[in-house]
């Protein structure tokens, strides 16, 4: 076994970058620590501007041939990657659970199958991507999607492989080459993806992987003149730095950022359903961008809703995410845990009341928390915590409900529970959000547009919207006359 290979729960993982079809080591490393027990999993190659430049150069060199590859062949390779993922679901699941602390059962049953689906969906969508020709005064308009060039994809730590492939799959399907920069807190499954892609026949340089700290390699990637698209999922402050860096070359951006999403419960709602799905907001230890962390409940049912919520949430089991019985695992990193605890301590000091939780557990675990008696303009209501912390406010009418729901700088998602379809239509029409769920939660179809409003993001991806972003969309207008006789 190579000195650059670590073993994670019996799975061999290469700790080096993947550039131009080869493993590349850095002179320095950074530790990858498991949030389950704080143990160091291994030392990971720590990229610099040199590795970033090499990865972009490799992507640029590979781009002409990959862009010229037929749609059918690109689709075949993407399906082969999906096959490789499906063969290694168990390995990918245990490595990612060890790396980021999310539930093993979720990785096995939902997340890793979704990774494979990401590749299959965009492979199939590529083959049906079309726009019907249309006429302008006898002239024919033909719309086409041309590959844009090398893409830099910067992905988060909360669902590392799924969110990486949500970007990688459409970028590759579109005929682009990719430089993937995974989050330094959870880099391991991205390395396994590089192996799977190579085994599936993806040409060298089409997918490149650079690991390391964003502060050290981010600008080298996002300001590079040869990069033609940047897609980022993460925090608003980091997005602002990326946007400033990309501005020098007007590189198009797709940004999926923070959320402070409302979950509205009207008095005529199915309270059992509303409570069940409200408790689901603790999924992944609250580290879900779409989570409805602000519970807004009609005053007349607030007491009953809270009673049922506390009863349901109190039954959640927090512990080792590798245990099938566990409902909530650890938070990703000591810094994140400190951030979560700081938010809650300041809220309590300002007069909030913890109905449940409100404190740390052992290790990197934070108790599922529900805070009431919070003001709309308070930090805990306005800022993204990204942990198992929910707030509860009440309202007396639709107008107040909508005002509270829209009363932050964010606009990623919203959830509405009501038994009145007319009310659902009225309220959802006024909510500022990229996705709204009515009497359901987290129903996601890859053909639907996905993105945020306000500070929650820029742009939309999914289905044809992904190809619109990852391509240069061209319209060719042809005159009805002027052809020479070639007979």
XYZ file of C-alpha atoms in Angstrom, residues 32-421:
390
model
C -8.618 15.040 8.471
C -10.408 14.451 11.775
C -13.499 12.331 12.354
C -16.280 14.157 14.210
C -17.443 10.851 15.690
C -14.610 10.584 18.187
C -12.122 13.340 17.315
C -9.559 10.890 15.982
C -7.303 11.810 13.069
C -8.272 9.739 10.046
C -5.207 10.692 8.057
C -3.025 13.419 6.608
C -4.317 14.860 3.317
C -2.248 16.548 0.599
C -2.504 20.276 1.165
C -2.768 22.079 -2.136
C -1.157 25.385 -3.015
C -1.539 27.806 -5.895
C 0.839 25.550 -7.823
C -1.480 22.519 -7.653
C -4.474 24.737 -8.405
C -2.796 26.080 -11.542
C -1.775 22.572 -12.611
C -5.344 21.330 -12.241
C -6.756 24.195 -14.324
C -4.070 23.590 -16.957
C -4.993 19.909 -17.087
C -8.676 20.779 -17.429
C -7.897 23.261 -20.197
C -5.792 20.729 -22.099
C -8.489 18.048 -21.860
C -11.362 20.348 -22.768
C -11.247 20.341 -26.610
C -11.413 16.561 -26.908
C -14.078 16.147 -24.232
C -16.183 18.971 -25.687
C -15.977 17.263 -29.086
C -17.042 13.900 -27.619
C -20.530 12.982 -28.770
C -23.441 13.362 -26.424
C -24.036 9.629 -26.560
C -20.473 8.799 -25.533
C -20.463 11.350 -22.711
C -23.729 9.852 -21.473
C -22.282 6.327 -21.608
C -19.334 7.353 -19.447
C -21.585 9.098 -16.929
C -23.681 5.962 -16.655
C -20.492 3.955 -16.159
C -19.545 6.287 -13.297
C -22.992 5.682 -11.791
C -22.391 1.928 -12.121
C -19.112 2.347 -10.246
C -20.804 4.302 -7.478
C -23.491 1.653 -7.080
C -20.876 -1.094 -6.799
C -19.185 0.817 -3.976
C -22.169 2.209 -2.076
C -21.203 0.476 1.163
C -17.599 1.699 0.940
C -18.621 5.246 0.091
C -21.194 5.251 2.892
C -18.835 4.176 5.666
C -16.044 6.484 4.513
C -18.343 9.501 4.392
C -19.914 8.711 7.752
C -16.456 8.445 9.301
C -15.420 11.682 7.620
C -18.394 13.951 8.292
C -20.475 12.215 10.955
C -23.761 11.907 9.058
C -25.881 8.804 9.641
C -24.575 5.622 8.029
C -28.104 4.374 7.398
C -28.900 7.569 5.475
C -25.760 7.241 3.380
C -26.569 3.635 2.538
C -30.228 4.053 1.720
C -30.519 7.566 0.372
C -27.419 9.663 -0.122
C -25.137 7.321 -2.079
C -27.937 6.015 -4.323
C -28.682 9.684 -5.026
C -25.017 10.157 -6.027
C -25.440 7.506 -8.708
C -28.762 9.037 -9.739
C -27.105 12.430 -10.220
C -24.941 10.953 -12.967
C -27.740 8.949 -14.564
C -30.178 11.853 -14.550
C -27.879 14.337 -16.262
C -26.651 11.706 -18.721
C -30.240 11.045 -19.761
C -31.203 14.727 -19.727
C -28.280 15.466 -22.041
C -29.660 13.074 -24.642
C -33.071 14.770 -24.639
C -31.795 18.336 -24.312
C -33.424 20.253 -27.143
C -35.310 23.376 -28.050
C -37.740 23.282 -30.941
C -36.644 25.430 -33.885
C -38.804 28.504 -34.400
C -39.489 30.888 -37.212
C -38.804 34.620 -37.472
C -40.104 36.116 -40.721
C -39.152 32.984 -42.610
C -35.773 32.624 -40.894
C -35.062 29.519 -38.771
C -33.824 29.916 -35.178
C -31.897 26.970 -33.770
C -30.885 26.902 -30.084
C -27.843 24.881 -29.028
C -25.805 24.364 -25.858
C -22.047 24.688 -26.378
C -19.617 23.518 -23.660
C -18.241 26.539 -21.823
C -14.788 25.310 -20.759
C -13.024 24.409 -17.515
C -15.257 24.674 -14.438
C -14.239 25.140 -10.809
C -16.634 23.428 -8.420
C -16.287 24.201 -4.709
C -18.368 21.966 -2.479
C -19.433 21.890 1.214
C -18.884 19.415 4.022
C -22.443 18.621 5.087
C -23.267 16.243 2.189
C -19.866 16.036 0.481
C -20.267 13.522 -2.329
C -23.922 14.099 -3.119
C -23.495 17.863 -3.443
C -20.221 17.459 -5.356
C -21.833 15.197 -7.938
C -24.846 17.504 -8.171
C -22.325 19.877 -9.783
C -19.848 17.459 -11.384
C -22.461 15.427 -13.266
C -24.098 18.289 -15.244
C -20.746 20.004 -15.833
C -19.321 16.833 -17.393
C -22.528 16.052 -19.258
C -22.408 19.534 -20.794
C -18.961 18.762 -22.229
C -16.945 20.763 -19.735
C -13.889 19.737 -17.783
C -13.813 20.102 -14.026
C -11.580 21.088 -11.134
C -13.277 19.914 -7.942
C -12.264 21.450 -4.629
C -13.951 19.583 -1.730
C -14.311 20.995 1.755
C -11.227 20.370 3.871
C -13.348 18.954 6.717
C -14.677 16.090 4.545
C -12.443 15.389 1.511
C -12.298 11.604 1.363
C -15.193 10.535 -0.862
C -14.122 13.044 -3.517
C -10.881 11.088 -3.778
C -12.835 7.862 -4.204
C -14.931 9.546 -6.906
C -11.742 10.309 -8.862
C -10.892 6.592 -8.788
C -14.401 5.595 -9.858
C -14.425 8.107 -12.726
C -11.064 6.899 -14.018
C -12.203 3.269 -13.870
C -15.338 4.242 -15.816
C -13.216 5.547 -18.684
C -13.378 9.291 -18.092
C -10.361 10.686 -19.990
C -7.432 12.107 -18.067
C -7.810 15.765 -17.168
C -11.587 15.847 -17.553
C -12.055 15.560 -13.776
C -9.384 16.975 -11.492
C -9.321 17.085 -7.699
C -7.442 19.628 -5.580
C -7.591 19.373 -1.786
C -6.699 21.972 0.783
C -7.751 25.159 2.484
C -9.832 27.646 0.559
C -7.769 30.498 1.968
C -4.675 29.012 0.313
C -5.949 27.778 -3.047
C -9.348 29.401 -3.501
C -8.215 32.593 -5.191
C -5.853 30.704 -7.505
C -8.841 28.714 -8.741
C -11.546 31.359 -8.871
C -9.437 34.133 -10.399
C -7.821 31.981 -13.077
C -8.415 33.402 -16.574
C -8.941 29.946 -18.087
C -11.841 29.069 -15.788
C -15.181 29.632 -17.511
C -17.663 28.649 -14.781
C -17.612 28.615 -10.982
C -20.210 26.837 -8.872
C -20.050 27.185 -5.108
C -22.122 25.945 -2.193
C -21.302 27.436 1.185
C -21.408 30.590 3.239
C -22.268 34.130 2.200
C -18.901 35.642 3.257
C -16.982 33.073 1.205
C -19.294 33.638 -1.759
C -18.553 37.363 -1.647
C -14.824 36.642 -1.806
C -15.324 34.251 -4.708
C -17.470 36.772 -6.576
C -14.835 39.468 -6.107
C -12.145 37.086 -7.347
C -14.172 35.986 -10.376
C -15.006 39.577 -11.324
C -11.601 40.170 -12.919
C -12.566 37.893 -15.817
C -16.369 38.134 -15.508
C -16.490 34.403 -14.843
C -20.136 33.323 -14.487
C -21.111 32.133 -11.024
C -23.722 29.838 -9.537
C -23.970 30.314 -5.771
C -26.061 28.251 -3.346
C -25.630 29.908 0.014
C -27.108 30.161 3.472
C -30.627 29.572 4.599
C -32.845 30.645 7.465
C -35.949 29.014 6.144
C -39.403 29.355 7.712
C -41.739 26.465 8.458
C -45.285 27.815 8.738
C -48.031 25.899 10.555
C -51.584 27.205 10.232
C -54.344 26.178 12.615
C -56.119 24.152 9.931
C -53.019 22.019 9.228
C -52.581 18.323 9.960
C -50.685 18.860 13.219
C -49.306 15.336 13.376
C -47.768 15.757 9.933
C -46.494 19.232 10.755
C -44.878 18.021 13.965
C -43.281 14.993 12.308
C -41.711 17.101 9.586
C -40.736 19.878 11.978
C -38.743 17.362 14.018
C -37.096 16.228 10.781
C -35.386 19.609 10.682
C -32.845 18.109 13.112
C -31.677 15.778 10.330
C -27.898 15.618 9.873
C -27.493 17.362 13.228
C -29.174 20.435 11.727
C -26.451 20.778 9.098
C -28.842 21.074 6.147
C -29.040 24.273 4.132
C -32.737 23.775 3.346
C -33.814 23.109 6.918
C -36.847 25.006 8.162
C -35.185 26.298 11.301
C -37.769 29.021 12.053
C -41.019 27.414 13.177
C -43.897 29.882 12.730
C -47.060 28.507 14.319
C -50.542 30.008 14.466
C -51.171 31.151 18.017
C -54.342 29.125 18.558
C -52.513 25.809 18.057
C -49.039 26.798 19.259
C -49.368 25.226 22.703
C -50.599 21.912 21.292
C -47.995 21.945 18.518
C -45.216 22.574 21.045
C -46.413 19.790 23.330
C -46.427 17.278 20.478
C -43.122 18.552 19.144
C -41.372 18.148 22.505
C -42.803 14.654 22.917
C -41.596 13.628 19.456
C -38.184 15.303 19.647
C -37.499 13.853 23.086
C -37.577 10.399 21.535
C -34.682 11.115 19.175
C -31.544 9.114 19.871
C -28.284 11.014 19.628
C -25.054 9.061 19.326
C -22.679 7.186 17.061
C -23.888 7.680 13.457
C -22.744 4.155 12.575
C -25.430 2.733 14.866
C -28.640 1.966 12.958
C -30.708 3.209 15.907
C -29.109 6.674 15.967
C -31.198 9.633 14.782
C -28.728 12.494 15.286
C -24.957 12.290 14.950
C -22.198 14.737 15.808
C -21.548 18.171 14.393
C -18.725 18.286 11.918
C -15.935 20.155 13.722
C -15.071 21.756 17.087
C -15.220 25.188 15.445
C -18.740 24.511 14.217
C -19.792 23.230 17.625
C -18.433 26.364 19.266
C -20.312 28.493 16.751
C -23.586 26.694 17.479
C -23.114 26.953 21.226
C -22.272 30.634 20.939
C -25.506 31.363 19.106
C -27.564 29.570 21.744
C -25.760 31.086 24.742
C -26.248 34.597 23.364
C -29.921 33.895 22.635
C -30.520 32.625 26.171
C -28.730 35.645 27.609
C -31.014 37.879 25.533
C -34.143 36.287 27.033
C -34.870 33.244 24.872
C -36.178 30.117 26.591
C -34.948 26.610 25.758
C -37.984 24.339 25.619
C -35.626 21.442 24.940
C -31.847 21.293 24.671
C -29.857 24.485 24.817
C -26.555 22.843 25.721
C -23.685 20.736 24.420
C -23.489 16.994 24.762
C -20.291 14.974 25.016
C -17.649 15.294 22.327
C -18.889 17.077 19.194
C -22.576 16.547 19.903
C -25.092 19.328 20.506
C -28.457 18.588 22.075
C -31.461 19.145 19.782
C -32.714 22.560 20.806
C -35.961 24.519 20.502
C -35.940 28.172 21.573
C -39.022 30.298 22.197
C -39.495 33.907 23.336
C -37.289 35.161 20.520
C -37.654 38.518 18.786
C -37.843 38.789 15.022
C -34.791 41.051 14.905
C -32.704 38.857 17.232
C -29.508 37.210 16.048
C -30.866 33.686 16.592
C -33.771 34.407 14.223
C -31.774 36.317 11.627
C -28.512 34.361 11.284
C -27.852 30.818 10.053
C -26.764 28.558 12.916
C -26.255 25.348 10.904
C -26.805 23.076 13.857
C -29.695 21.327 15.638
C -31.267 24.579 16.802
C -34.810 25.698 15.943
C -36.790 28.739 17.028
C -40.550 29.009 17.496
C -42.607 32.158 16.988
C -46.354 32.594 16.762
C -48.681 34.560 14.498
C -52.378 35.382 14.450
C -53.085 35.930 10.741
C -51.719 35.311 7.257
C -50.297 38.786 6.919
C -48.169 38.386 10.024
C -47.135 34.882 9.026
C -45.849 36.052 5.655
C -44.133 39.079 7.169
C -42.278 36.917 9.676
C -41.437 34.304 7.037
C -39.918 36.895 4.712
C -38.285 38.847 7.511
C -34.659 37.795 7.029
C -31.938 38.435 4.452
C -32.280 34.879 3.148
C -34.640 33.127 0.775
C -33.580 29.550 0.146
C -36.665 27.515 1.043
C -39.974 27.594 2.911
C -42.447 25.003 4.139
C -46.174 25.592 4.614
C -48.684 23.395 6.436
C -52.345 24.162 5.879
C -55.546 22.308 5.106
C -56.804 25.083 2.828
C -55.584 24.947 -0.783
